[in-house]
Coordinates of C-alpha atoms and ligand atoms in Angstrom, one line a residue:
M1 CA -2.0 1.1 -0.9
R2 CA -1.0 -2.5 -1.0
V3 CA 2.6 -3.7 -0.6
L4 CA 3.9 -7.3 -1.1
L5 CA 6.8 -8.0 1.2
V6 CA 9.1 -10.9 0.2
E7 CA 11.7 -11.8 2.9
D8 CA 12.8 -15.2 4.3
D9 CA 14.3 -13.9 7.5
V10 CA 11.5 -14.2 10.0
Q11 CA 12.7 -11.4 12.3
L12 CA 13.3 -8.9 9.5
R13 CA 10.0 -9.9 7.8
E14 CA 8.1 -9.2 10.9
A15 CA 9.8 -5.9 11.6
L16 CA 9.2 -4.7 8.1
H17 CA 5.6 -5.9 8.1
Q18 CA 4.9 -4.0 11.2
A19 CA 6.7 -0.8 10.1
L20 CA 4.9 -0.8 6.7
Q21 CA 1.6 -1.4 8.4
S22 CA 2.1 1.5 10.8
A23 CA 3.0 3.6 7.8
G24 CA -0.5 3.0 6.5
Y25 CA 0.1 0.3 3.9
S26 CA -1.9 -3.0 3.6
V27 CA 0.9 -5.6 3.7
D28 CA 1.0 -9.2 2.5
A29 CA 4.2 -11.0 3.5
V30 CA 5.7 -14.1 2.0
A31 CA 8.8 -16.0 2.9
D32 CA 10.0 -17.6 -0.4
G33 CA 10.3 -16.9 -4.1
R34 CA 7.8 -19.4 -5.3
M35 CA 5.1 -18.0 -3.0
A36 CA 6.0 -14.5 -4.2
D37 CA 5.7 -15.5 -7.8
T38 CA 2.3 -17.2 -7.2
T39 CA 1.0 -14.3 -5.2
L40 CA 2.1 -11.8 -7.9
L41 CA 0.2 -13.8 -10.5
A42 CA -2.9 -13.5 -8.5
G43 CA -3.0 -10.0 -7.1
A44 CA -2.2 -6.4 -7.7
Y45 CA 0.1 -4.4 -5.5
D46 CA 1.3 -0.9 -5.5
A47 CA 4.8 -1.8 -4.6
I48 CA 6.9 -4.9 -3.9
V49 CA 9.8 -5.1 -1.4
L50 CA 11.9 -8.0 -2.6
D51 CA 14.7 -9.7 -0.8
L52 CA 17.2 -11.2 -3.3
G53 CA 18.5 -14.3 -1.4
L54 CA 15.3 -16.4 -1.1
P55 CA 14.6 -20.1 -0.9
Q56 CA 12.7 -21.9 -3.8
L57 CA 13.2 -19.2 -6.3
D58 CA 15.6 -16.3 -5.9
G59 CA 14.5 -12.7 -6.0
I60 CA 16.2 -12.0 -9.3
E61 CA 14.1 -14.8 -10.9
V62 CA 10.9 -13.5 -9.2
L63 CA 11.6 -10.1 -10.7
R64 CA 12.5 -11.5 -14.1
R65 CA 9.2 -13.3 -14.3
L66 CA 7.2 -10.3 -13.1
R67 CA 8.7 -8.1 -15.8
A68 CA 8.3 -10.8 -18.4
R69 CA 4.6 -10.5 -17.8
S70 CA 4.9 -6.8 -18.5
D71 CA 4.0 -6.1 -14.9
S72 CA 5.5 -2.7 -14.1
T73 CA 4.7 -2.7 -10.3
P74 CA 7.6 -0.8 -8.6
V75 CA 10.1 -3.1 -7.0
L76 CA 12.5 -2.2 -4.2
I77 CA 15.2 -4.9 -3.8
L78 CA 16.9 -5.7 -0.5
S79 CA 20.4 -7.0 -0.8
A80 CA 23.4 -7.9 1.4
R81 CA 26.1 -5.4 1.9
D82 CA 28.5 -7.4 -0.2
G83 CA 26.0 -8.3 -2.9
I84 CA 27.0 -5.7 -5.5
E85 CA 26.8 -8.1 -8.4
Q86 CA 23.3 -9.2 -7.3
R87 CA 22.2 -5.7 -6.9
V88 CA 23.4 -4.7 -10.4
Q89 CA 21.7 -7.7 -11.9
G90 CA 18.5 -6.8 -10.0
L91 CA 18.6 -3.3 -11.5
K92 CA 19.3 -4.7 -14.9
V93 CA 16.3 -7.0 -14.8
G94 CA 14.0 -4.2 -13.8
A95 CA 14.2 -3.3 -10.1
D96 CA 13.4 0.4 -9.5
D97 CA 15.5 0.9 -6.4
Y98 CA 17.5 -1.0 -3.8
L99 CA 18.4 -0.9 -0.2
T100 CA 21.5 -2.5 1.4
K101 CA 21.0 -4.4 4.6
P102 CA 21.1 -3.2 7.3
F103 CA 19.0 -0.2 6.7
A104 CA 16.8 2.2 8.7
L105 CA 13.1 1.6 8.6
P106 CA 12.3 5.3 7.9
E107 CA 14.5 5.1 4.8
L108 CA 12.6 2.0 3.5
E109 CA 9.3 3.9 4.1
A110 CA 10.6 7.0 2.3
R111 CA 11.8 5.0 -0.7
I112 CA 8.6 3.1 -1.1
G113 CA 6.6 6.3 -0.9
A114 CA 8.9 7.7 -3.6
L115 CA 8.4 4.7 -5.8
I116 CA 4.7 4.7 -5.5
R117 CA 4.6 8.4 -6.2
R118 CA 6.7 8.0 -9.3
A119 CA 4.6 5.1 -10.5
S120 CA 1.4 7.1 -10.1
G121 CA 2.8 9.9 -12.2
G122 CA 3.8 12.1 -9.3
Q123 CA 0.3 12.5 -7.9
I124 CA 1.0 12.7 -4.2
R125 CA -2.1 14.4 -2.9
L126 CA -5.8 13.8 -3.2
S127 CA -8.0 16.6 -2.2
N128 CA -11.6 17.4 -1.6
G129 CA -12.2 20.9 -0.4
P130 CA -10.3 21.4 2.8
L131 CA -9.7 17.7 3.1
E132 CA -6.3 16.4 1.7
L133 CA -4.8 13.0 1.7
D134 CA -1.0 13.1 1.5
M135 CA 0.0 9.8 -0.1
T136 CA 3.7 10.4 0.5
H137 CA 3.6 11.0 4.2
R138 CA 0.5 8.8 4.7
E139 CA -1.5 11.5 6.5
V140 CA -4.8 13.1 6.2
L141 CA -5.1 16.9 6.6
L142 CA -8.1 19.0 7.3
D143 CA -7.4 22.7 6.7
G144 CA -3.7 21.9 6.5
K145 CA -3.6 20.2 9.9
P146 CA -3.1 16.4 10.3
I147 CA -6.1 14.6 11.8
D148 CA -6.1 11.4 13.9
I149 CA -6.9 8.6 11.6
S150 CA -6.0 4.8 11.6
A151 CA -4.3 3.1 8.7
R152 CA -7.4 1.3 7.6
E153 CA -9.6 4.4 7.8
M154 CA -7.0 6.1 5.6
S155 CA -7.2 3.2 3.1
I156 CA -10.9 3.5 2.9
L157 CA -10.8 7.2 2.5
E158 CA -8.1 6.9 -0.1
A159 CA -10.3 4.6 -2.2
L160 CA -13.3 7.0 -1.9
M161 CA -11.2 10.1 -2.7
Q162 CA -9.7 8.4 -5.8
R163 CA -13.3 8.1 -7.1
L164 CA -14.7 11.3 -5.7
G165 CA -18.5 11.6 -6.4
Q166 CA -18.7 8.0 -7.7
V167 CA -19.7 4.8 -6.1
V168 CA -17.0 2.6 -4.7
I169 CA -18.2 -1.0 -4.4
K170 CA -18.1 -2.5 -0.9
T171 CA -16.0 -5.5 -1.9
R172 CA -13.4 -3.2 -3.4
L173 CA -13.2 -1.4 -0.1
A174 CA -12.9 -4.7 1.8
Q175 CA -10.0 -5.6 -0.5
Q176 CA -8.4 -2.3 0.2
I177 CA -8.1 -3.0 4.0
S178 CA -7.5 -6.7 4.0
D179 CA -4.3 -8.6 4.3
W180 CA -3.6 -12.2 5.1
D181 CA -3.4 -11.7 8.8
S182 CA -7.0 -10.6 8.9
E183 CA -9.6 -11.5 6.5
V184 CA -11.9 -8.5 6.3
G185 CA -15.6 -8.8 5.9
S186 CA -18.1 -6.2 4.8
N187 CA -19.0 -5.6 8.4
A188 CA -15.5 -4.2 8.9
V189 CA -16.0 -1.8 6.0
E190 CA -19.2 -0.5 7.7
V191 CA -17.3 0.0 10.9
Y192 CA -14.5 2.0 9.3
V193 CA -17.0 4.0 7.2
H194 CA -18.9 4.8 10.4
R195 CA -15.7 6.0 12.1
L196 CA -14.8 8.1 9.1
R197 CA -18.2 9.7 9.1
K198 CA -17.9 10.6 12.7
K199 CA -14.6 12.4 11.9
L200 CA -15.6 14.1 8.7
E201 CA -19.3 14.9 8.9
P202 CA -18.8 17.7 11.4
H203 CA -16.7 19.4 8.7
G204 CA -19.3 19.1 6.0
F205 CA -18.2 15.9 4.3
V206 CA -20.8 13.4 3.3
I207 CA -20.2 9.7 2.7
R208 CA -23.4 8.3 1.2
T209 CA -24.5 4.7 1.4
I210 CA -25.6 3.3 -1.9
H211 CA -27.6 0.3 -0.8
G212 CA -26.6 -3.1 -2.2
L213 CA -23.5 -1.5 -3.8
G214 CA -21.2 0.6 -1.8
Y215 CA -20.3 4.1 -0.7
L216 CA -19.8 7.4 -2.3
L217 CA -17.9 10.4 -1.0
E218 CA -19.6 13.6 -2.2
R219 CA -17.6 16.6 -3.4
H220 CA -17.3 19.0 -0.6
G221 CA -19.9 21.8 -0.8
E222 CA -22.2 19.9 -3.1
A223 CA -24.1 18.0 -0.4
Ligands
CA301 CA1 17.3 -13.7 2.4

């Protein structure tokens, strides 16, 4: 799950970036409206956290342009406590939800989870036999119990589970785990797949390598 974070306040941006990353999202962060607009033209995100008071281009305008392109990516706007008018305007031009600063990080995470869940038609769990991926709480369960898994391993597993029994190309997996802080090569994908195998193979799950293409997670019990 990829989130674009648009916030010009350095401290807040860094805190949010870190919180979202630890919640299991791949995060790209930008500091002004023009960068946000350019970034959104180029890439696909599962959710956008958008501050309204931004240099270059304000958040309302970024949102207006996004919706004018018929892009329905869920948007959570961040506004100042006294910014009622701005907030109303944001909702009018197509924001899905808002948070008033200051807010608690768990609330931000919960709201983003809810937005993504709504956008995906309410599908919050992917499952393969006794293995379940809970998209809302960002956890992986085996026989109903959470297993120890890193955010990037989870992203890879998510991509594989979304196309269960089908090949997921390696570059797609690399995209899934990359953000601007760390350009991810195909070697990294191999590393994370290796770690996933170590965790899942003892439980009867098979991740097959399709040479020259990518990986495939077999349906449980069909191996
Ligand atoms: Ca601001």
